[in-house]
Tab-separated table of N, CA and C in Angstrom:
chain	number	residue	atom	x	y	z
W	994	MET	N	157.686	112.101	92.573
W	994	MET	CA	155.941	110.497	92.764
W	994	MET	C	154.710	111.830	92.030
W	995	ARG	N	154.160	110.965	91.645
W	995	ARG	CA	153.165	111.572	90.164
W	995	ARG	C	152.030	112.290	91.732
W	996	PHE	N	151.276	112.783	91.454
W	996	PHE	CA	150.114	114.183	91.972
W	996	PHE	C	148.666	114.518	90.980
W	997	TYR	N	147.911	114.113	91.397
W	997	TYR	CA	146.742	114.976	91.191
W	997	TYR	C	145.830	116.176	91.859
W	998	ILE	N	145.397	117.096	91.769
W	998	ILE	CA	145.092	117.714	92.696
W	998	ILE	C	143.547	118.102	92.322
W	999	THR	N	142.679	118.034	93.090
W	999	THR	CA	141.544	117.411	92.509
W	999	THR	C	140.658	119.199	93.525
W	1000	ASN	N	139.316	119.487	93.301
W	1000	ASN	CA	138.913	120.130	94.485
W	1000	ASN	C	137.499	119.402	94.981
W	1001	ILE	N	137.304	119.991	96.316
W	1001	ILE	CA	135.677	119.531	96.975
W	1001	ILE	C	134.929	118.730	95.962
W	1002	ASN	N	134.294	118.868	94.487
W	1002	ASN	CA	133.448	118.745	93.730
W	1002	ASN	C	134.079	117.378	93.147
W	1003	GLY	N	135.693	117.250	93.100
W	1003	GLY	CA	136.406	115.548	91.820
W	1003	GLY	C	136.762	115.813	91.183
W	1004	GLU	N	136.564	117.950	90.553
W	1004	GLU	CA	137.149	118.198	88.746
W	1004	GLU	C	138.779	118.157	89.465
W	1005	ILE	N	139.302	117.619	88.425
W	1005	ILE	CA	141.171	117.396	88.316
W	1005	ILE	C	141.457	118.935	87.781
W	1006	LEU	N	142.550	119.313	89.002
W	1006	LEU	CA	142.067	121.609	88.753
W	1006	LEU	C	143.562	121.094	87.809
W	1007	ARG	N	145.104	119.607	88.477
W	1007	ARG	CA	146.731	120.394	87.921
W	1007	ARG	C	146.805	118.908	87.913
W	1008	THR	N	148.103	118.527	87.580
W	1008	THR	CA	148.551	117.150	87.508
W	1008	THR	C	149.378	116.897	87.727
W	1009	GLY	N	151.221	116.664	87.979
W	1009	GLY	CA	152.518	117.370	88.575
W	1009	GLY	C	153.591	115.846	89.369
W	1010	ILE	N	154.637	115.884	89.466
W	1010	ILE	CA	155.215	115.385	89.464
W	1010	ILE	C	156.023	116.246	90.799
W	1011	CYS	N	156.765	115.515	92.211
W	1011	CYS	CA	156.806	116.133	93.079
W	1011	CYS	C	157.689	115.114	93.904
W	1012	SER	N	158.846	115.442	94.833
W	1012	SER	CA	159.376	114.400	95.536
W	1012	SER	C	158.059	114.619	96.838
W	1013	ASP	N	158.148	112.974	97.562
W	1013	ASP	CA	157.866	112.839	98.225
W	1013	ASP	C	158.015	113.741	99.291
W	1014	SER	N	158.697	114.538	99.785
W	1014	SER	CA	158.715	115.049	101.196
W	1014	SER	C	157.451	116.880	100.847
W	1015	VAL	N	157.489	117.042	99.677
W	1015	VAL	CA	156.622	118.275	99.340
W	1015	VAL	C	155.345	117.501	98.993
W	1016	PHE	N	154.828	116.253	99.468
W	1016	PHE	CA	153.779	116.275	98.620
W	1016	PHE	C	152.252	116.831	99.027
W	1017	ASP	N	152.493	116.937	100.587
W	1017	ASP	CA	151.766	117.413	100.753
W	1017	ASP	C	151.282	118.852	100.748
W	1018	LEU	N	152.320	119.616	100.389
W	1018	LEU	CA	152.214	120.778	100.173
W	1018	LEU	C	152.138	121.234	98.754
W	1019	GLN	N	151.574	120.834	97.726
W	1019	GLN	CA	150.431	120.970	96.565
W	1019	GLN	C	149.470	121.533	96.209
W	1020	ALA	N	148.790	121.215	97.687
W	1020	ALA	CA	146.748	121.858	97.226
W	1020	ALA	C	147.538	122.938	98.025
W	1021	LYS	N	146.522	123.697	97.796
W	1021	LYS	CA	146.209	124.818	97.799
W	1021	LYS	C	144.707	124.584	99.057
W	1022	GLU	N	144.134	125.924	99.772
W	1022	GLU	CA	142.995	125.769	100.599
W	1022	GLU	C	141.482	125.508	100.167
W	1023	GLY	N	141.319	124.081	100.266
W	1023	GLY	CA	140.553	123.839	99.912
W	1023	GLY	C	140.054	123.041	98.943
W	1024	GLU	N	141.801	122.177	98.363
W	1024	GLU	CA	142.248	121.462	97.579
W	1024	GLU	C	142.618	120.210	98.046
W	1025	PHE	N	142.709	118.689	97.245
W	1025	PHE	CA	142.968	117.872	97.765
W	1025	PHE	C	144.022	117.557	96.613
W	1026	THR	N	145.278	116.857	97.974
W	1026	THR	CA	146.052	115.827	96.240
W	1026	THR	C	146.138	114.243	96.741
W	1027	HIS	N	146.228	114.088	95.602
W	1027	HIS	CA	146.228	112.423	95.424
W	1027	HIS	C	147.536	111.526	94.800
W	1028	SER	N	147.979	110.884	95.343
W	1028	SER	CA	148.691	110.098	94.600
W	1028	SER	C	148.133	109.553	93.230
W	1029	GLY	N	149.107	109.381	91.984
W	1029	GLY	CA	149.469	109.160	90.795
W	1029	GLY	C	149.214	109.649	89.762
W	1030	HIS	N	148.519	108.879	89.162
W	1030	HIS	CA	148.783	109.875	87.442
W	1030	HIS	C	147.060	109.459	87.220
W	1031	ALA	N	146.857	111.527	86.684
W	1031	ALA	CA	145.289	111.694	85.702
W	1031	ALA	C	146.261	112.271	84.930
W	1032	ASN	N	144.388	112.522	84.010
W	1032	ASN	CA	144.474	113.272	82.672
W	1032	ASN	C	143.108	114.511	83.067
W	1033	ASP	N	143.401	114.989	83.643
W	1033	ASP	CA	142.951	116.124	83.668
W	1033	ASP	C	141.730	116.918	82.692
W	1034	ALA	N	142.043	116.694	80.970
W	1034	ALA	CA	140.924	116.239	80.551
W	1034	ALA	C	139.913	115.511	80.614
W	1035	THR	N	139.717	114.317	80.939
W	1035	THR	CA	139.849	113.479	80.289
W	1035	THR	C	139.089	112.532	81.761
W	1036	GLN	N	139.519	112.659	82.571
W	1036	GLN	CA	138.629	112.104	83.963
W	1036	GLN	C	138.783	113.670	85.333
W	1037	TYR	N	138.181	112.148	86.135
W	1037	TYR	CA	137.445	113.331	87.163
W	1037	TYR	C	137.744	111.870	88.269
W	1038	PHE	N	137.628	112.294	89.631
W	1038	PHE	CA	137.410	112.141	90.379
W	1038	PHE	C	136.304	111.988	91.505
W	1039	ASP	N	135.834	110.289	91.549
W	1039	ASP	CA	134.032	110.657	92.059
W	1039	ASP	C	134.554	110.634	93.741
W	1040	ILE	N	134.367	111.562	94.251
W	1040	ILE	CA	134.298	111.539	95.315
W	1040	ILE	C	133.492	110.705	96.560
W	1041	THR	N	132.067	110.238	96.075
W	1041	THR	CA	131.326	109.574	96.711
W	1041	THR	C	132.331	108.062	96.633
W	1042	ALA	N	133.061	107.590	95.585
W	1042	ALA	CA	133.346	105.864	95.545
W	1042	ALA	C	134.523	106.484	95.875
W	1043	ASN	N	135.365	107.763	95.876
W	1043	ASN	CA	136.995	107.662	96.698
W	1043	ASN	C	137.886	107.474	95.165
W	1044	ILE	N	136.984	107.276	93.830
W	1044	ILE	CA	138.177	106.466	92.656
W	1044	ILE	C	138.162	107.792	91.421
W	1045	LEU	N	138.778	107.428	91.236
W	1045	LEU	CA	139.808	108.244	88.930
W	1045	LEU	C	138.895	107.151	89.024
W	1046	CYS	N	137.666	108.245	87.281
W	1046	CYS	CA	136.612	107.780	86.988
W	1046	CYS	C	137.182	108.124	85.277
W	1047	ASP	N	136.473	107.999	84.450
W	1047	ASP	CA	136.717	108.761	82.862
W	1047	ASP	C	135.622	109.163	82.637
W	1048	TYR	N	135.238	110.066	81.772
W	1048	TYR	CA	134.067	110.464	81.656
W	1048	TYR	C	134.016	109.681	80.428
W	1049	THR	N	132.541	109.657	79.736
W	1049	THR	CA	131.940	109.013	78.729
W	1049	THR	C	132.256	110.035	77.467
W	1050	GLU	N	132.319	109.648	76.727
W	1050	GLU	CA	132.167	110.565	75.061
W	1050	GLU	C	131.257	112.319	75.226
W	1051	THR	N	129.791	111.063	75.910
W	1051	THR	CA	128.810	112.139	75.886
W	1051	THR	C	129.324	113.335	76.671
W	1052	GLU	N	129.261	112.829	77.626
W	1052	GLU	CA	129.853	114.076	79.400
W	1052	GLU	C	130.997	115.067	78.685
W	1053	LEU	N	131.606	114.061	77.881
W	1053	LEU	CA	133.574	114.778	77.535
W	1053	LEU	C	133.092	116.066	76.608
W	1054	GLN	N	131.914	115.800	75.410
W	1054	GLN	CA	131.596	116.919	74.333
W	1054	GLN	C	131.094	118.046	75.428
W	1055	GLN	N	129.776	117.650	76.957
W	1055	GLN	CA	129.283	118.277	77.493
W	1055	GLN	C	130.131	119.821	78.449
W	1056	LYS	N	131.380	118.852	78.259
W	1056	LYS	CA	131.548	119.241	79.424
W	1056	LYS	C	133.060	120.575	78.798
W	1057	ASP	N	133.220	119.823	77.701
W	1057	ASP	CA	134.353	121.161	77.220
W	1057	ASP	C	134.084	121.815	75.947
W	1058	ASN	N	132.257	121.515	75.311
W	1058	ASN	CA	131.736	122.155	74.011
W	1058	ASN	C	130.202	122.318	74.997
W	1059	PRO	N	130.560	123.529	76.237
W	1059	PRO	CA	129.315	123.603	76.569
W	1059	PRO	C	128.757	124.445	76.122
W	1060	PRO	N	126.645	124.597	75.680
W	1060	PRO	CA	125.900	125.434	74.283
W	1060	PRO	C	126.160	126.602	75.484
W	1061	TYR	N	125.875	128.289	74.779
W	1061	TYR	CA	126.004	129.003	75.238
W	1061	TYR	C	124.910	128.927	76.453
W	1062	GLY	N	124.563	130.129	77.586
W	1062	GLY	CA	124.226	129.843	78.373
W	1062	GLY	C	123.939	128.844	79.858
W	1063	TYR	N	125.084	127.721	79.292
W	1063	TYR	CA	125.067	126.536	80.067
W	1063	TYR	C	126.719	126.468	81.317
W	1064	ARG	N	126.682	125.651	81.906
W	1064	ARG	CA	127.730	124.951	82.708
W	1064	ARG	C	128.254	123.644	82.426
W	1065	TRP	N	129.163	123.543	82.716
W	1065	TRP	CA	128.899	121.595	83.096
W	1065	TRP	C	129.814	121.887	85.173
W	1066	LYS	N	128.306	121.467	85.312
W	1066	LYS	CA	128.661	121.408	87.529
W	1066	LYS	C	128.872	120.232	87.787
W	1067	MET	N	129.788	120.465	88.449
W	1067	MET	CA	130.533	118.442	89.279
W	1067	MET	C	130.123	119.002	90.590
W	1068	PRO	N	130.350	117.676	91.782
W	1068	PRO	CA	129.752	116.570	91.383
W	1068	PRO	C	128.721	115.904	89.916
W	1069	GLU	N	128.176	116.624	89.997
W	1069	GLU	CA	126.821	116.144	89.513
W	1069	GLU	C	126.882	115.444	87.969
W	1070	LYS	N	127.527	115.957	87.477
W	1070	LYS	CA	128.298	115.878	85.928
W	1070	LYS	C	127.319	116.152	85.066
W	1071	GLN	N	127.146	117.272	84.830
W	1071	GLN	CA	125.249	117.826	84.152
W	1071	GLN	C	126.221	119.736	84.295
W	1072	LEU	N	125.234	120.308	82.422
W	1072	LEU	CA	125.209	121.046	82.239
W	1072	LEU	C	123.831	121.492	83.043
W	1073	ILE	N	123.786	122.571	83.685
W	1073	ILE	CA	123.146	122.907	84.350
W	1073	ILE	C	123.099	124.695	83.016
W	1074	GLN	N	121.982	125.389	83.004
W	1074	GLN	CA	121.522	126.645	82.947
W	1074	GLN	C	121.576	127.500	84.211
W	1075	VAL	N	123.028	128.998	83.226
W	1075	VAL	CA	122.926	129.689	83.924
W	1075	VAL	C	122.713	131.238	83.976
W	1076	VAL	N	122.201	131.622	82.182
W	1076	VAL	CA	120.720	132.053	81.974
W	1076	VAL	C	119.822	131.924	81.790
W	1077	SER	N	118.739	133.267	81.340
W	1077	SER	CA	117.489	132.925	81.018
W	1077	SER	C	117.319	132.795	79.874
W	1078	ASP	N	116.257	131.994	79.579
W	1078	ASP	CA	116.070	131.660	78.219
W	1078	ASP	C	115.600	132.467	77.489
W	1079	GLU	N	114.785	133.195	77.953
W	1079	GLU	CA	114.808	134.745	77.424
W	1079	GLU	C	116.829	135.715	76.467
W	1080	GLU	N	116.967	135.378	77.473
W	1080	GLU	CA	119.182	135.575	76.383
W	1080	GLU	C	120.211	134.376	75.988
W	1081	ILE	N	119.373	132.547	76.101
W	1081	ILE	CA	119.735	132.506	75.580
W	1081	ILE	C	119.158	132.304	73.895
W	1082	TYR	N	117.966	132.792	73.645
W	1082	TYR	CA	117.109	133.295	72.571
W	1082	TYR	C	117.693	134.176	72.040
W	1083	ALA	N	117.898	135.471	72.983
W	1083	ALA	CA	118.612	136.027	72.112
W	1083	ALA	C	119.748	136.224	71.893
W	1084	TYR	N	120.950	135.231	72.223
W	1084	TYR	CA	122.103	134.920	71.772
W	1084	TYR	C	121.830	134.331	70.370
W	1085	LYS	N	120.927	133.469	69.853
W	1085	LYS	CA	121.180	131.953	69.344
W	1085	LYS	C	120.756	132.767	67.834
W	1086	ALA	N	119.378	134.028	68.385
W	1086	ALA	CA	119.014	134.793	66.627
W	1086	ALA	C	120.081	135.738	66.279
W	1087	ASN	N	120.745	136.570	67.429
W	1087	ASN	CA	121.678	137.400	66.989
W	1087	ASN	C	122.845	136.567	65.889
W	1088	LYS	N	123.232	135.539	66.800
W	1088	LYS	CA	124.007	134.365	65.816
W	1088	LYS	C	123.723	134.301	64.180
W	1089	ILE	N	122.091	133.946	64.362
W	1089	ILE	CA	121.595	133.268	63.234
W	1089	ILE	C	121.751	134.756	62.111
W	1090	ARG	N	121.391	135.778	62.777
W	1090	ARG	CA	121.130	136.705	61.972
W	1090	ARG	C	122.600	137.451	61.040
W	1091	THR	N	124.097	137.690	62.312
W	1091	THR	CA	124.796	137.604	61.625
W	1091	THR	C	125.548	136.821	60.879
W	1092	GLU	N	125.109	135.703	60.727
W	1092	GLU	CA	125.376	134.743	59.147
W	1092	GLU	C	124.571	135.101	58.556
W	1093	ARG	N	123.471	135.242	58.615
W	1093	ARG	CA	122.671	135.767	57.637
W	1093	ARG	C	123.017	136.426	56.368
W	1094	ASN	N	123.597	137.364	57.295
W	1094	ASN	CA	123.519	138.797	56.924
W	1094	ASN	C	124.809	139.477	56.101
W	1095	ILE	N	125.900	138.190	56.565
W	1095	ILE	CA	127.050	137.751	55.739
W	1095	ILE	C	127.178	137.127	54.315
W	1096	LEU	N	125.576	136.244	54.597
W	1096	LEU	CA	125.901	135.441	53.551
W	1096	LEU	C	125.554	137.000	52.024
W	1097	LEU	N	124.381	137.535	52.914
W	1097	LEU	CA	123.837	138.716	52.040
W	1097	LEU	C	125.289	139.072	51.171
W	1098	SER	N	126.117	140.387	52.875
W	1098	SER	CA	126.702	140.751	51.842
W	1098	SER	C	128.669	140.256	51.186
W	1099	THR	N	128.294	139.155	51.126
W	1099	THR	CA	129.335	138.455	50.725
W	1099	THR	C	128.977	137.525	48.910
W	1100	THR	N	127.967	137.533	49.092
W	1100	THR	CA	127.112	136.868	48.106
W	1100	THR	C	126.100	137.560	47.521
W	1101	VAL	N	125.336	137.866	47.339
W	1101	VAL	CA	123.686	138.675	46.985
W	1101	VAL	C	123.997	140.568	46.297
W	1102	ASP	N	124.580	140.516	47.771
W	1102	ASP	CA	124.805	141.793	47.584
W	1102	ASP	C	125.935	142.330	47.490
W	1103	THR	N	126.384	141.720	46.858
W	1103	THR	CA	127.965	142.011	45.879
W	1103	THR	C	128.483	141.835	43.911
W	1104	MET	N	126.705	141.482	44.129
W	1104	MET	CA	126.547	141.090	42.466
W	1104	MET	C	126.231	143.191	41.868
W	1105	ASN	N	127.494	142.842	41.322
W	1105	ASN	CA	127.150	144.092	40.791
W	1105	ASN	C	126.507	144.278	39.705
W	1106	SER	N	126.213	145.472	39.235
W	1106	SER	CA	125.669	145.679	37.523
W	1106	SER	C	125.936	144.468	36.766
W	1107	ILE	N	127.013	145.203	35.818
W	1107	ILE	CA	127.548	144.164	34.700
W	1107	ILE	C	127.853	142.016	35.031
W	1108	ARG	N	127.459	142.522	36.349
W	1108	ARG	CA	127.337	140.250	36.390
W	1108	ARG	C	125.704	140.113	36.606
W	1109	TRP	N	124.954	141.178	36.722
W	1109	TRP	CA	123.583	140.462	37.575
W	1109	TRP	C	123.398	141.056	35.815
W	1110	GLU	N	123.482	141.502	34.558
W	1110	GLU	CA	123.072	141.813	33.103
W	1110	GLU	C	123.780	140.870	32.578
W	1111	THR	N	124.644	139.399	32.522
W	1111	THR	CA	125.159	138.031	32.198
W	1111	THR	C	124.586	137.465	32.196
W	1112	LEU	N	123.239	137.648	33.911
W	1112	LEU	CA	122.546	136.409	33.768
W	1112	LEU	C	120.953	136.581	33.224
W	1113	THR	N	120.913	134.965	32.957
W	1113	THR	CA	119.092	135.171	32.531
W	1113	THR	C	118.247	135.114	33.391
W	1114	ASP	N	117.291	135.373	32.698
W	1114	ASP	CA	116.271	136.255	33.287
W	1114	ASP	C	115.894	135.529	34.270
W	1115	ILE	N	115.588	133.485	34.060
W	1115	ILE	CA	115.936	132.205	35.401
W	1115	ILE	C	116.556	132.299	36.894
W	1116	GLN	N	117.928	132.909	35.627
W	1116	GLN	CA	119.014	132.936	36.911
W	1116	GLN	C	118.819	134.265	38.056
W	1117	LYS	N	118.346	135.316	37.556
W	1117	LYS	CA	118.040	136.440	37.875
W	1117	LYS	C	117.095	136.361	39.409
W	1118	GLN	N	115.824	135.636	38.801
W	1118	GLN	CA	114.814	135.396	39.719
W	1118	GLN	C	115.316	134.332	41.213
W	1119	GLN	N	115.957	132.625	40.571
W	1119	GLN	CA	116.816	132.250	41.463
W	1119	GLN	C	117.462	133.167	42.425
W	1120	TRP	N	117.811	134.277	42.193
W	1120	TRP	CA	119.118	135.070	42.898
W	1120	TRP	C	118.336	135.691	43.726
W	1121	ILE	N	117.209	136.672	43.399
W	1121	ILE	CA	116.043	137.398	44.253
W	1121	ILE	C	115.201	136.033	45.336
W	1122	GLU	N	115.211	135.529	44.467
W	1122	GLU	CA	114.552	134.278	45.589
W	1122	GLU	C	114.694	133.822	47.004
W	1123	TYR	N	116.567	133.731	46.579
W	1123	TYR	CA	117.701	132.947	47.323
W	1123	TYR	C	118.078	134.214	48.289
W	1124	ARG	N	118.247	135.886	47.449
W	1124	ARG	CA	118.218	136.733	48.996
W	1124	ARG	C	117.131	136.290	50.039
W	1125	GLN	N	115.385	136.525	49.037
W	1125	GLN	CA	114.726	136.686	50.055
W	1125	GLN	C	114.970	135.940	50.754
W	1126	ALA	N	115.286	134.648	51.160
W	1126	ALA	CA	114.320	133.572	51.640
W	1126	ALA	C	115.832	133.974	52.724
W	1127	LEU	N	116.872	134.471	52.813
W	1127	LEU	CA	117.647	134.954	53.422
W	1127	LEU	C	117.402	135.960	54.315
W	1128	LEU	N	116.712	136.886	53.702
W	1128	LEU	CA	115.954	137.685	54.815
W	1128	LEU	C	114.662	137.170	55.711
W	1129	ASP	N	113.971	136.122	54.747
W	1129	ASP	CA	113.250	135.388	55.598
W	1129	ASP	C	113.389	134.940	56.829
W	1130	VAL	N	114.426	134.123	57.129
W	1130	VAL	CA	115.054	133.641	58.088
W	1130	VAL	C	114.492	133.835	59.272
W	1131	PRO	N	115.244	134.573	60.123
W	1131	PRO	CA	114.032	134.991	60.710
W	1131	PRO	C	112.654	134.683	61.617
W	1132	GLN	N	111.641	134.099	60.546
W	1132	GLN	CA	110.833	134.286	60.667
W	1132	GLN	C	110.280	132.442	60.134
W	1133	GLN	N	111.001	131.801	59.821
W	1133	GLN	CA	111.265	130.318	59.997
W	1133	GLN	C	110.663	129.764	61.039
W	1134	GLU	N	109.395	128.770	61.276
W	1134	GLU	CA	109.511	127.956	62.238
W	1134	GLU	C	110.815	127.612	62.990
W	1135	GLY	N	110.528	127.516	63.902
W	1135	GLY	CA	111.047	126.748	65.014
W	1135	GLY	C	112.821	128.260	64.567
W	1136	PHE	N	113.020	129.207	64.440
W	1136	PHE	CA	113.884	130.024	64.604
W	1136	PHE	C	114.189	130.710	65.774
W	1137	PRO	N	115.158	130.502	66.656
W	1137	PRO	CA	116.161	130.219	65.809
W	1137	PRO	C	117.112	128.854	66.228
W	1138	ASN	N	116.809	128.228	66.964
W	1138	ASN	CA	117.079	127.009	67.123
W	1138	ASN	C	117.179	125.768	65.657
W	1139	ASN	N	116.077	125.744	65.163
W	1139	ASN	CA	116.503	125.247	63.923
W	1139	ASN	C	116.208	126.043	62.833
W	1140	VAL	N	117.156	126.215	61.651
W	1140	VAL	CA	116.930	127.002	60.833
W	1140	VAL	C	117.470	126.457	59.513
W	1141	THR	N	116.465	126.264	58.444
W	1141	THR	CA	116.567	125.455	57.221
W	1141	THR	C	117.410	126.547	56.085
W	1142	TRP	N	118.608	126.726	55.663
W	1142	TRP	CA	119.589	127.912	54.805
W	1142	TRP	C	119.264	127.457	53.856
W	1143	PRO	N	118.948	128.374	52.851
W	1143	PRO	CA	119.136	128.812	51.176
W	1143	PRO	C	119.866	128.138	51.145
W	1144	ILE	N	119.834	127.410	49.615
W	1144	ILE	CA	120.480	126.826	48.732
W	1144	ILE	C	120.742	128.107	48.120
W	1145	LYS	N	122.808	128.625	47.721
W	1145	LYS	CA	122.437	129.849	47.328
W	1145	LYS	C	122.175	128.760	45.217
W	1146	PRO	N	122.348	130.214	44.426
W	1146	PRO	CA	121.934	128.810	43.520
W	1146	PRO	C	123.545	129.634	42.510
W	1147	GLU	N	123.844	129.068	41.840
W	1147	GLU	CA	124.983	128.815	41.111
W	1147	GLU	C	125.085	129.782	39.737
């Protein structure tokens, strides 16, 4: 017999196959056993309607990839914030600064003096402006939620 186990909120915890004689033994305390086939990745059990339902594409995206500082909450089927706005800001700002520092250390700051001397004055100026634009990323309007990355010179 196919079965699936849910918690009190309708989240499908696991699925499986067992004989009828041990069906009732599949759930742990606080869990509920249902007969039938379910996909724990794409479905949930609606506890008010008592039916198996599919998540929408938006719900799947939010459930499977919640942004930092949020978690998926059932049975409401929504993201809830679990850390402060300040902590979310600090996390995002640190992530953007890390990306910026990687760009600086792997492109601009690795340019050696021999390579630098082969550039035209216009190319040198482009690289100077690119480096400064990278350094200025944290001062952009909307940082760290909306960042416009400078275009690397050729």
